[in-house]
Amino acid sequence: MTYASSFLSTLDARGFIHQITDPAALDAAAADGVVTAYVGYDCTAPSLHIGNLVSIMMLRHLQQTGHKPIVLMGGGTTKVGDPSFRSDDRPLLDDERIEANKASIRRIFERFLTFGDGPSDAIMVDNDAWLSKLEYIPFLRNIGRHFSVNRMLSFDSVKLRMDRDQSLSFLEFNYMIMQAYDYLELNRRFGCVLQMGGSDQWGNIVNGTDLIRRADARDAFGLTTPLITRADGAKMGKTAAGAVWLHEDSLPGFDYWQFWRNTHDADVARFMRLFTDLPLGEIETLTSADINHAKAVLATEATALCRGREAADAAAATAAATFAGGAGDDLPSFAVVGPVTILDALVGLGFAASKGEARRLVAGGGARIDGEAIADEAAMARPGARISAGKKRHGVLVSG
RNA sequence: GGAGGGGUGGCCGAGCGGUCAAUGGCAGCAGACUGUAAAUCUGCCGGGUUCGCCCUACGUUGGUUCAAAUCCAACCCCCUCCA
């Protein structure tokens, strides 16, 4: 369908929409006034990763089209653990850990959203504020009565565990109730009428809109994004090195930039629409001209959003210098005292997991010092040397 | 509850007393070709190594044997069929 509101038409044109509970009504609400919407994030790690980026961008578009984003931190729910589509229990984290993760994650959002007190300023709230204060009996009477266990058992997320005869603790079983309750709380406290999330959250989101209707007789909406995969079918954001983290402490800017630079041809236009602010017309122009150059633009723009323009330009400059044969400022470095063997340098820079692997790299002709291929594993490298493993991984030895 | 089948390296999946660090496929890494892409071809692909070997690994724990991923016992977990 075509949307009247700039919010939904933007999301639609850029490929964010998978399902909406009542598209026409939500569109009307968004065209009519300020819509307050939220996305929930858990605090199991100190950083979010690429998989969360779609919903973060959605909140950004929400704000830029005049609406109000709420970032809900699952400080309370993290103490329970989402059993959805997981085969194993998640480890439970202690309060201290959760607090530290929350603080760290907030810094990411500050890059994408404007926080404050204005009508369309973003706010961040923690569901621990209400979840940990709940009283059991009142909760059961007021909220519990709206949930049918029969129906909860029919959700795929629960059925999966039941069918496998895997234990699903009562604690975890309550997760979906808490998420629905979060939505109700946000609706009451902030007039939040839209919950967004990945397509795997559809069931949980619908639970929330149902609860709001039953408990307070009000309408609320849900919107999910498609699962973003790469053109070759692989799940996005997994590299050999692990998850692609948004936080600079977990993944250096240069590596973040490189992740985007190495996007498959077929994904460039789609990723530009999803993960940059570039206007659609410009994306069209860029990707139909020189696809390889377009990737560099994608990398720089995506990095600028997440890490700042300066970090993006630095990464781009380092990449340009490095791939031209020089060395940029932003390369990974390894501090050494005096010369070390090529093997130690490779392991120290994280290019090889063990000396054996480093040996194989040298034997296979993949190791270079200052651009010179090294065939001898006993070769020494001095501080200041540029070490390369293959064509893409580069680092420098620094004195220290 | 009864009867079968199975748990092997990141994943899938062979092996079923020594020649097994374990065929093959996928993923990954490197080389060639390119565009820091894809496809294709080639090599590598548990750890250490003085390159002789050594260590750790085939669900868990014991046992048989000169020798076990392979045989036996117990236990744990998964799957299928019957009730």
Tab-separated table of C-alpha atoms (C1' of nucleotides) in Angstrom:
chain	number	residue	atom	x	y	z
A	1	MET	CA	0.000	0.000	0.000
A	2	THR	CA	1.038	3.624	-0.272
A	3	TYR	CA	1.366	5.649	2.867
A	4	ALA	CA	0.337	9.216	3.566
A	5	SER	CA	2.615	9.723	6.552
A	6	SER	CA	6.232	10.553	5.880
A	7	PHE	CA	7.224	8.096	8.595
A	8	LEU	CA	5.716	5.005	7.020
A	9	SER	CA	6.415	6.032	3.458
A	10	THR	CA	10.066	6.488	4.375
A	11	LEU	CA	10.265	3.106	6.080
A	12	ASP	CA	8.467	1.491	3.196
A	13	ALA	CA	10.645	3.039	0.500
A	14	ARG	CA	13.826	2.071	2.345
A	15	GLY	CA	12.810	-1.519	2.927
A	16	PHE	CA	12.117	-1.608	6.653
A	17	ILE	CA	8.602	-2.953	6.740
A	18	HIS	CA	7.716	-6.595	7.102
A	19	GLN	CA	4.413	-6.608	8.938
A	20	ILE	CA	2.179	-3.966	10.522
A	21	THR	CA	-0.761	-4.798	12.748
A	22	ASP	CA	-3.095	-2.146	11.280
A	23	PRO	CA	-1.231	-0.250	8.543
A	24	ALA	CA	-4.013	2.142	7.603
A	25	ALA	CA	-4.734	3.216	11.166
A	26	LEU	CA	-1.067	3.614	12.033
A	27	ASP	CA	-0.509	5.621	8.871
A	28	ALA	CA	-3.388	7.894	9.781
A	29	ALA	CA	-2.028	8.363	13.301
A	30	ALA	CA	1.443	9.179	12.012
A	31	ALA	CA	0.099	11.638	9.451
A	32	ASP	CA	-2.051	13.258	12.069
A	33	GLY	CA	0.307	13.931	14.943
A	34	VAL	CA	3.274	12.757	16.934
A	35	VAL	CA	3.514	9.012	17.368
A	36	THR	CA	5.499	7.663	20.268
A	37	ALA	CA	7.134	4.338	19.478
A	38	TYR	CA	9.570	2.042	21.167
A	39	VAL	CA	11.979	-0.747	20.539
A	40	GLY	CA	13.271	-2.963	23.308
A	41	TYR	CA	16.897	-4.012	23.683
A	42	ASP	CA	18.359	-6.401	26.141
A	43	CYS	CA	21.506	-5.718	28.082
A	44	THR	CA	23.238	-9.049	27.845
A	45	ALA	CA	26.334	-7.527	26.230
A	46	PRO	CA	28.111	-4.185	26.597
A	47	SER	CA	27.552	-3.408	22.943
A	48	LEU	CA	24.848	-3.891	20.368
A	49	HIS	CA	25.708	-5.429	17.032
A	50	ILE	CA	24.772	-5.107	13.396
A	51	GLY	CA	21.683	-7.188	13.987
A	52	ASN	CA	20.256	-4.380	16.102
A	53	LEU	CA	21.081	-1.722	13.572
A	54	VAL	CA	17.907	-2.114	11.530
A	55	SER	CA	15.719	-1.200	14.457
A	56	ILE	CA	18.025	1.611	15.515
A	57	MET	CA	17.751	3.106	12.045
A	58	MET	CA	14.007	2.758	12.298
A	59	LEU	CA	13.989	4.817	15.470
A	60	ARG	CA	16.151	7.363	13.693
A	61	HIS	CA	13.687	7.672	10.833
A	62	LEU	CA	10.897	7.892	13.358
A	63	GLN	CA	12.540	10.841	15.011
A	64	GLN	CA	13.492	12.524	11.771
A	65	THR	CA	9.923	12.411	10.562
A	66	GLY	CA	8.798	14.220	13.681
A	67	HIS	CA	7.906	11.440	16.082
A	68	LYS	CA	9.151	10.366	19.459
A	69	PRO	CA	11.400	7.345	20.001
A	70	ILE	CA	11.657	5.443	23.239
A	71	VAL	CA	14.626	3.187	23.735
A	72	LEU	CA	13.568	0.570	26.197
A	73	MET	CA	16.415	-1.085	28.001
A	74	GLY	CA	15.489	-4.522	29.209
A	75	GLY	CA	17.233	-4.246	32.543
A	76	GLY	CA	14.415	-6.183	34.161
A	77	THR	CA	13.802	-8.693	31.412
A	78	THR	CA	17.498	-9.367	31.062
A	79	LYS	CA	17.223	-10.856	34.499
A	80	VAL	CA	14.805	-13.372	33.017
A	81	GLY	CA	16.085	-14.154	29.523
A	82	ASP	CA	14.127	-14.378	26.290
A	83	PRO	CA	13.520	-18.018	25.454
A	84	SER	CA	12.264	-17.196	21.957
A	85	PHE	CA	13.823	-19.373	19.305
A	86	ARG	CA	16.657	-20.363	21.528
A	87	SER	CA	17.477	-23.889	22.344
A	88	ASP	CA	19.544	-23.203	25.400
A	89	ASP	CA	18.961	-21.247	28.559
A	90	ARG	CA	20.652	-17.921	28.635
A	91	PRO	CA	22.997	-17.327	31.480
A	92	LEU	CA	21.558	-14.953	34.022
A	93	LEU	CA	23.523	-11.791	34.613
A	94	ASP	CA	24.009	-9.988	37.868
A	95	ASP	CA	22.769	-6.439	38.430
A	96	GLU	CA	26.187	-4.862	38.252
A	97	ARG	CA	26.885	-6.368	34.869
A	98	ILE	CA	23.528	-5.226	33.552
A	99	GLU	CA	24.072	-1.654	34.733
A	100	ALA	CA	27.467	-1.469	33.078
A	101	ASN	CA	26.052	-2.828	29.833
A	102	LYS	CA	23.229	-0.314	29.907
A	103	ALA	CA	25.565	2.628	30.284
A	104	SER	CA	27.699	1.405	27.458
A	105	ILE	CA	24.759	0.833	25.127
A	106	ARG	CA	23.365	4.285	25.789
A	107	ARG	CA	26.418	5.824	24.183
A	108	ILE	CA	25.590	4.047	20.942
A	109	PHE	CA	22.104	5.451	20.832
A	110	GLU	CA	23.368	8.951	21.377
A	111	ARG	CA	24.981	8.720	17.965
A	112	PHE	CA	21.747	7.912	16.224
A	113	LEU	CA	19.135	9.803	18.206
A	114	THR	CA	18.705	13.164	19.873
A	115	PHE	CA	17.809	12.755	23.514
A	116	GLY	CA	16.054	15.392	25.541
A	117	ASP	CA	12.755	16.723	26.799
A	118	GLY	CA	11.283	18.064	23.565
A	119	PRO	CA	8.191	16.551	21.956
A	120	SER	CA	10.180	14.462	19.514
A	121	ASP	CA	13.287	13.995	21.613
A	122	ALA	CA	14.232	10.433	22.363
A	123	ILE	CA	14.095	9.044	25.847
A	124	MET	CA	15.639	5.952	27.312
A	125	VAL	CA	13.835	3.988	29.975
A	126	ASP	CA	14.545	0.785	31.795
A	127	ASN	CA	11.777	-1.712	32.351
A	128	ASP	CA	13.380	-2.608	35.637
A	129	ALA	CA	11.739	0.607	36.906
A	130	TRP	CA	8.373	-1.107	36.943
A	131	LEU	CA	9.079	-4.815	36.635
A	132	SER	CA	11.061	-5.136	39.828
A	133	LYS	CA	8.366	-3.319	41.773
A	134	LEU	CA	5.540	-5.584	40.752
A	135	GLU	CA	3.534	-7.279	43.417
A	136	TYR	CA	2.586	-10.786	42.605
A	137	ILE	CA	-1.070	-10.940	43.576
A	138	PRO	CA	-2.113	-7.603	42.066
A	139	PHE	CA	-0.152	-8.448	38.937
A	140	LEU	CA	-1.895	-11.780	38.561
A	141	ARG	CA	-5.308	-10.210	39.078
A	142	ASN	CA	-4.803	-7.224	36.803
A	143	ILE	CA	-2.570	-8.572	34.103
A	144	GLY	CA	-2.484	-12.336	34.434
A	145	ARG	CA	-6.204	-12.639	33.822
A	146	HIS	CA	-5.740	-11.308	30.285
A	147	PHE	CA	-3.430	-14.090	29.249
A	148	SER	CA	-4.539	-17.478	28.076
A	149	VAL	CA	-2.070	-20.229	28.803
A	150	ASN	CA	-3.584	-22.271	25.995
A	151	ARG	CA	-2.689	-19.499	23.603
A	152	MET	CA	0.755	-18.965	25.016
A	153	LEU	CA	1.499	-22.634	24.571
A	154	SER	CA	0.602	-22.331	20.921
A	155	PHE	CA	3.354	-19.791	20.150
A	156	ASP	CA	6.146	-21.163	18.049
A	157	SER	CA	8.721	-19.871	20.470
A	158	VAL	CA	7.266	-22.016	23.239
A	159	LYS	CA	6.196	-24.934	21.085
A	160	LEU	CA	9.721	-25.383	19.835
A	161	ARG	CA	10.938	-25.982	23.340
A	162	MET	CA	8.015	-28.212	24.250
A	163	ASP	CA	8.340	-30.342	21.142
A	164	ARG	CA	11.945	-30.987	21.929
A	165	ASP	CA	11.078	-31.851	25.484
A	166	GLN	CA	13.495	-29.182	26.554
A	167	SER	CA	12.838	-27.687	29.854
A	168	LEU	CA	11.284	-24.263	29.730
A	169	SER	CA	11.367	-22.724	33.144
A	170	PHE	CA	8.445	-20.756	34.494
A	171	LEU	CA	10.790	-17.814	34.700
A	172	GLU	CA	11.353	-17.891	30.980
A	173	PHE	CA	7.744	-18.627	30.236
A	174	ASN	CA	6.946	-15.287	31.812
A	175	TYR	CA	9.134	-13.424	29.397
A	176	MET	CA	6.374	-12.817	26.882
A	177	ILE	CA	4.043	-11.576	29.589
A	178	MET	CA	6.624	-9.112	30.772
A	179	GLN	CA	7.261	-7.825	27.292
A	180	ALA	CA	3.540	-7.305	26.789
A	181	TYR	CA	3.379	-5.608	30.142
A	182	ASP	CA	6.241	-3.289	29.174
A	183	TYR	CA	4.215	-2.115	26.226
A	184	LEU	CA	1.221	-1.488	28.480
A	185	GLU	CA	3.368	0.504	30.908
A	186	LEU	CA	4.888	2.573	28.110
A	187	ASN	CA	1.425	3.168	26.730
A	188	ARG	CA	0.190	4.404	30.073
A	189	ARG	CA	3.242	6.412	31.020
A	190	PHE	CA	4.216	7.951	27.690
A	191	GLY	CA	1.292	7.342	25.377
A	192	CYS	CA	3.428	4.961	23.387
A	193	VAL	CA	1.278	3.433	20.639
A	194	LEU	CA	3.794	1.563	18.529
A	195	GLN	CA	6.234	-1.205	19.242
A	196	MET	CA	8.750	-2.100	16.580
A	197	GLY	CA	11.162	-4.982	16.291
A	198	GLY	CA	12.471	-7.802	14.169
A	199	SER	CA	10.123	-10.278	12.571
A	200	ASP	CA	10.918	-12.783	15.312
A	201	GLN	CA	9.291	-10.414	17.790
A	202	TRP	CA	5.896	-10.418	16.070
A	203	GLY	CA	4.283	-12.742	18.566
A	204	ASN	CA	5.552	-10.785	21.536
A	205	ILE	CA	4.500	-7.488	20.008
A	206	VAL	CA	0.992	-8.674	19.227
A	207	ASN	CA	0.703	-9.886	22.788
A	208	GLY	CA	1.353	-6.339	23.887
A	209	THR	CA	-1.228	-4.726	21.632
A	210	ASP	CA	-3.744	-7.328	22.781
A	211	LEU	CA	-3.011	-6.620	26.406
A	212	ILE	CA	-3.428	-2.881	25.913
A	213	ARG	CA	-6.765	-3.462	24.237
A	214	ARG	CA	-7.998	-5.800	26.959
A	215	ALA	CA	-6.683	-3.958	29.950
A	216	ASP	CA	-7.263	-0.366	28.902
A	217	ALA	CA	-9.480	-0.667	25.821
A	218	ARG	CA	-7.029	1.288	23.721
A	219	ASP	CA	-5.527	0.684	20.301
A	220	ALA	CA	-1.815	0.208	19.852
A	221	PHE	CA	0.242	-0.917	16.902
A	222	GLY	CA	3.081	-3.212	16.059
A	223	LEU	CA	5.557	-3.102	13.216
A	224	THR	CA	8.237	-5.616	12.346
A	225	THR	CA	11.213	-5.514	10.012
A	226	PRO	CA	12.203	-8.326	7.693
A	227	LEU	CA	15.127	-10.493	8.672
A	228	ILE	CA	18.060	-8.925	6.860
A	229	THR	CA	20.208	-11.494	5.120
A	230	ARG	CA	22.976	-11.178	2.623
A	231	ALA	CA	22.496	-11.866	-1.056
A	232	ASP	CA	24.213	-15.234	-0.652
A	233	GLY	CA	21.695	-16.196	2.007
A	234	ALA	CA	24.026	-15.992	4.963
A	235	LYS	CA	22.940	-14.231	8.079
A	236	MET	CA	24.221	-10.722	8.171
A	237	GLY	CA	26.862	-9.491	10.513
A	238	LYS	CA	28.727	-12.656	11.286
A	239	THR	CA	32.331	-12.607	10.332
A	240	ALA	CA	35.055	-15.066	11.157
A	241	ALA	CA	36.097	-12.754	13.952
A	242	GLY	CA	32.627	-12.816	15.469
A	243	ALA	CA	29.816	-10.310	15.655
A	244	VAL	CA	30.137	-6.877	14.121
A	245	TRP	CA	29.803	-4.648	17.135
A	246	LEU	CA	28.556	-1.101	17.002
A	247	HIS	CA	30.616	0.024	19.943
A	248	GLU	CA	34.149	1.237	19.203
A	249	ASP	CA	35.530	-0.530	22.259
A	250	SER	CA	34.409	-3.865	20.833
A	251	LEU	CA	35.302	-3.281	17.196
A	252	PRO	CA	37.730	-0.618	15.918
A	253	GLY	CA	36.453	1.939	13.419
A	254	PHE	CA	38.697	0.681	10.699
A	255	ASP	CA	37.301	-2.828	10.997
A	256	TYR	CA	33.753	-1.496	11.069
A	257	TRP	CA	34.422	0.472	7.909
A	258	GLN	CA	35.984	-2.592	6.308
A	259	PHE	CA	32.944	-4.692	7.131
A	260	TRP	CA	30.775	-2.420	5.016
A	261	ARG	CA	33.411	-1.974	2.345
A	262	ASN	CA	33.321	-5.725	1.719
A	263	THR	CA	29.585	-5.871	1.107
A	264	HIS	CA	28.490	-8.068	-1.789
A	265	ASP	CA	27.615	-6.194	-4.971
A	266	ALA	CA	24.029	-7.343	-4.826
A	267	ASP	CA	23.538	-5.961	-1.330
A	268	VAL	CA	24.952	-2.483	-1.741
A	269	ALA	CA	21.790	-0.632	-2.748
A	270	ARG	CA	19.654	-2.376	-0.147
A	271	PHE	CA	22.164	-1.787	2.638
A	272	MET	CA	22.487	1.861	1.657
A	273	ARG	CA	18.750	2.285	2.002
A	274	LEU	CA	18.704	0.531	5.344
A	275	PHE	CA	21.913	1.643	6.968
A	276	THR	CA	22.644	5.150	5.708
A	277	ASP	CA	20.754	8.415	5.464
A	278	LEU	CA	21.608	8.907	1.811
A	279	PRO	CA	18.604	10.017	-0.242
A	280	LEU	CA	17.112	7.305	-2.402
A	281	GLY	CA	17.925	9.183	-5.598
A	282	GLU	CA	21.567	9.418	-4.681
A	283	ILE	CA	21.693	5.731	-3.817
A	284	GLU	CA	20.288	4.951	-7.222
A	285	THR	CA	22.888	7.135	-8.913
A	286	LEU	CA	25.785	5.732	-6.902
A	287	THR	CA	24.937	2.086	-7.307
A	288	SER	CA	24.177	2.278	-10.977
A	289	ALA	CA	27.471	4.007	-11.709
A	290	ASP	CA	30.535	2.442	-10.094
A	291	ILE	CA	29.500	-0.272	-7.667
A	292	ASN	CA	32.969	-0.568	-6.209
A	293	HIS	CA	33.086	3.128	-5.405
A	294	ALA	CA	29.557	2.891	-4.023
A	295	LYS	CA	30.821	0.406	-1.434
A	296	ALA	CA	33.330	2.924	-0.159
A	297	VAL	CA	30.524	5.464	0.147
A	298	LEU	CA	28.373	2.917	1.958
A	299	ALA	CA	31.237	2.174	4.327
A	300	THR	CA	31.952	5.799	5.080
A	301	GLU	CA	28.319	6.788	5.508
A	302	ALA	CA	27.450	3.802	7.693
A	303	THR	CA	30.553	4.368	9.797
A	304	ALA	CA	29.820	8.082	10.110
A	305	LEU	CA	26.419	7.325	11.612
A	306	CYS	CA	27.711	4.879	14.147
A	307	ARG	CA	31.179	6.178	14.931
A	308	GLY	CA	31.065	9.796	13.861
A	309	ARG	CA	32.153	11.538	10.677
A	310	GLU	CA	35.706	11.922	11.877
A	311	ALA	CA	36.178	8.221	12.568
A	312	ALA	CA	34.614	7.387	9.220
A	313	ASP	CA	36.928	9.711	7.320
A	314	ALA	CA	39.924	8.390	9.230
A	315	ALA	CA	38.978	4.824	8.380
A	316	ALA	CA	38.413	5.737	4.747
A	317	ALA	CA	41.772	7.527	4.574
A	318	THR	CA	43.542	4.610	6.214
A	319	ALA	CA	41.925	2.202	3.807
A	320	ALA	CA	42.901	4.326	0.819
A	321	ALA	CA	46.493	4.578	2.000
A	322	THR	CA	46.760	0.947	2.999
A	323	PHE	CA	45.360	-0.540	-0.132
A	324	ALA	CA	47.553	1.746	-2.186
A	325	GLY	CA	50.509	0.090	-0.472
A	326	GLY	CA	51.228	2.501	2.360
A	327	ALA	CA	50.033	2.507	5.931
A	328	GLY	CA	47.329	4.615	7.480
A	329	ASP	CA	47.083	5.922	11.005
A	330	ASP	CA	44.111	3.833	11.878
A	331	LEU	CA	45.559	0.372	11.396
A	332	PRO	CA	45.621	-2.149	14.203
A	333	SER	CA	48.953	-2.065	15.981
A	334	PHE	CA	51.020	-4.362	18.143
A	335	ALA	CA	53.579	-3.009	20.572
A	336	VAL	CA	56.959	-4.738	20.528
A	337	VAL	CA	60.363	-4.203	22.039
A	338	GLY	CA	62.929	-4.627	19.287
A	339	PRO	CA	62.518	-6.924	16.292
A	340	VAL	CA	60.230	-9.937	16.506
A	341	THR	CA	59.710	-12.884	14.212
A	342	ILE	CA	57.059	-12.635	11.566
A	343	LEU	CA	55.206	-15.393	13.427
A	344	ASP	CA	55.025	-13.436	16.654
A	345	ALA	CA	53.975	-10.326	14.770
A	346	LEU	CA	51.111	-12.139	13.053
A	347	VAL	CA	49.902	-13.684	16.296
A	348	GLY	CA	50.337	-10.416	18.202
A	349	LEU	CA	48.216	-8.519	15.712
A	350	GLY	CA	45.526	-11.169	15.925
A	351	PHE	CA	45.958	-12.246	12.314
A	352	ALA	CA	46.690	-15.806	13.361
A	353	ALA	CA	45.245	-17.657	16.327
A	354	SER	CA	48.363	-19.693	16.952
A	355	LYS	CA	51.923	-19.953	15.815
A	356	GLY	CA	50.989	-22.969	13.765
A	357	GLU	CA	48.411	-20.943	11.916
A	358	ALA	CA	50.948	-18.170	11.402
A	359	ARG	CA	53.359	-20.728	9.971
A	360	ARG	CA	50.760	-21.913	7.524
A	361	LEU	CA	50.044	-18.355	6.534
A	362	VAL	CA	53.728	-17.798	5.781
A	363	ALA	CA	54.005	-21.129	3.978
A	364	GLY	CA	50.988	-20.241	1.885
A	365	GLY	CA	52.518	-16.968	0.793
A	366	GLY	CA	50.010	-14.810	2.622
A	367	ALA	CA	52.345	-12.976	4.982
A	368	ARG	CA	54.072	-9.732	4.079
A	369	ILE	CA	56.365	-7.245	5.763
A	370	ASP	CA	56.096	-3.763	4.257
A	371	GLY	CA	54.440	-5.284	1.237
A	372	GLU	CA	57.201	-7.851	0.618
A	373	ALA	CA	56.002	-11.443	0.611
A	374	ILE	CA	57.783	-13.466	3.273
A	375	ALA	CA	58.672	-17.087	2.618
A	376	ASP	CA	60.855	-17.683	5.660
A	377	GLU	CA	59.101	-18.102	8.965
A	378	ALA	CA	62.217	-16.988	10.805
A	379	ALA	CA	62.122	-13.557	9.166
A	380	MET	CA	62.286	-10.663	11.594
A	381	ALA	CA	60.156	-7.553	11.591
A	382	ARG	CA	61.202	-4.274	13.213
A	383	PRO	CA	59.012	-1.767	14.999
A	384	GLY	CA	57.443	0.480	12.392
A	385	ALA	CA	57.049	-2.344	9.900
A	386	ARG	CA	53.711	-2.872	8.238
A	387	ILE	CA	52.572	-6.482	8.604
A	388	SER	CA	49.993	-7.911	6.236
A	389	ALA	CA	48.067	-11.160	6.297
A	390	GLY	CA	46.543	-11.565	2.906
A	391	LYS	CA	45.326	-8.593	0.972
A	392	LYS	CA	42.881	-7.216	3.449
A	393	ARG	CA	44.345	-7.526	6.895
A	394	HIS	CA	47.047	-5.033	7.730
A	395	GLY	CA	48.655	-3.833	10.897
A	396	VAL	CA	51.755	-2.082	12.128
A	397	LEU	CA	54.350	-2.869	14.765
A	398	VAL	CA	54.931	-0.027	17.142
A	399	SER	CA	57.776	0.455	19.552
A	400	GLY	CA	56.822	-0.093	23.132
B	1	G	C1'	6.612	-48.360	30.127
B	2	G	C1'	8.371	-51.718	25.585
B	3	A	C1'	11.486	-52.054	20.936
B	4	G	C1'	15.016	-50.042	17.898
B	5	G	C1'	18.540	-46.048	16.089
B	6	G	C1'	22.046	-42.406	17.382
B	7	G	C1'	25.642	-38.809	20.150
B	8	U	C1'	32.635	-37.808	15.937
B	9	G	C1'	36.596	-31.672	14.803
B	10	G	C1'	32.777	-24.480	13.894
B	11	C	C1'	28.451	-27.257	11.274
B	12	C	C1'	26.816	-31.625	8.368
B	13	G	C1'	28.546	-36.416	7.985
B	14	A	C1'	31.964	-41.154	7.110
B	15	G	C1'	34.857	-44.493	9.982
B	16	C	C1'	33.464	-49.363	13.627
B	17	G	C1'	40.398	-52.864	17.157
B	18	G	C1'	46.332	-50.844	14.978
B	19	U	C1'	48.279	-47.832	8.681
B	20	C	C1'	43.080	-42.205	12.586
B	21	A	C1'	44.469	-35.760	14.289
B	22	A	C1'	40.285	-39.154	12.003
B	23	U	C1'	37.358	-39.799	4.203
B	24	G	C1'	33.965	-36.262	2.194
B	25	G	C1'	30.871	-31.709	2.052
B	26	C	C1'	29.892	-26.691	4.052
B	27	A	C1'	31.953	-22.588	6.517
B	28	G	C1'	36.765	-20.209	7.323
B	29	C	C1'	41.956	-18.596	5.892
B	30	A	C1'	45.649	-17.940	2.029
B	31	G	C1'	47.362	-17.971	-3.363
B	32	A	C1'	45.916	-17.076	-8.712
B	33	C	C1'	42.289	-14.145	-11.576
B	34	U	C1'	39.757	-9.403	-10.250
B	35	G	C1'	37.160	-4.449	-8.272
B	36	U	C1'	39.333	-4.737	-0.840
B	37	A	C1'	32.959	-7.932	-4.698
B	38	A	C1'	30.994	-12.544	-6.814
B	39	A	C1'	32.142	-16.928	-9.526
B	40	U	C1'	36.160	-20.303	-10.677
B	41	C	C1'	40.799	-22.971	-9.885
B	42	U	C1'	44.873	-24.254	-6.151
B	43	G	C1'	46.743	-24.856	-1.174
B	44	C	C1'	45.797	-24.806	4.112
B	45	C	C1'	42.379	-25.882	7.823
B	46	G	C1'	43.292	-29.074	16.811
B	47	G	C1'	47.726	-27.049	19.809
B	48	G	C1'	53.070	-27.012	20.536
B	49	U	C1'	57.601	-28.144	18.147
B	50	U	C1'	64.732	-28.094	18.642
B	51	C	C1'	60.339	-30.764	12.539
B	52	G	C1'	62.527	-36.273	15.746
B	53	C	C1'	58.232	-35.937	17.717
B	54	C	C1'	55.061	-34.427	21.966
B	55	C	C1'	50.207	-32.995	23.927
B	56	U	C1'	44.847	-32.638	23.614
B	57	A	C1'	40.453	-34.722	21.078
B	58	C	C1'	35.405	-38.997	18.511
B	59	G	C1'	28.618	-37.773	24.904
B	60	U	C1'	30.468	-39.057	30.458
B	61	U	C1'	32.915	-42.532	33.668
B	62	G	C1'	35.115	-47.017	34.246
B	63	G	C1'	36.850	-51.793	31.984
B	64	U	C1'	39.030	-55.496	28.214
B	65	U	C1'	43.571	-55.254	25.119
B	66	C	C1'	50.475	-54.742	23.630
B	67	A	C1'	46.927	-51.242	21.086
B	68	A	C1'	40.094	-48.427	21.370
B	69	A	C1'	36.536	-43.204	17.910
B	70	U	C1'	36.088	-48.463	17.034
B	71	C	C1'	34.851	-54.078	21.924
B	72	C	C1'	32.305	-54.382	27.092
B	73	A	C1'	29.580	-52.026	31.432
B	74	A	C1'	27.103	-48.163	33.756
B	75	C	C1'	25.291	-43.355	33.313
B	76	C	C1'	23.589	-38.765	30.640
B	77	C	C1'	21.275	-36.746	26.262
B	78	C	C1'	18.734	-36.981	21.326
B	79	C	C1'	15.583	-39.439	17.510
B	80	U	C1'	11.961	-43.146	15.534
B	81	C	C1'	8.215	-46.853	16.199
B	82	C	C1'	4.788	-49.439	19.602
B	83	A	C1'	1.689	-48.799	24.217
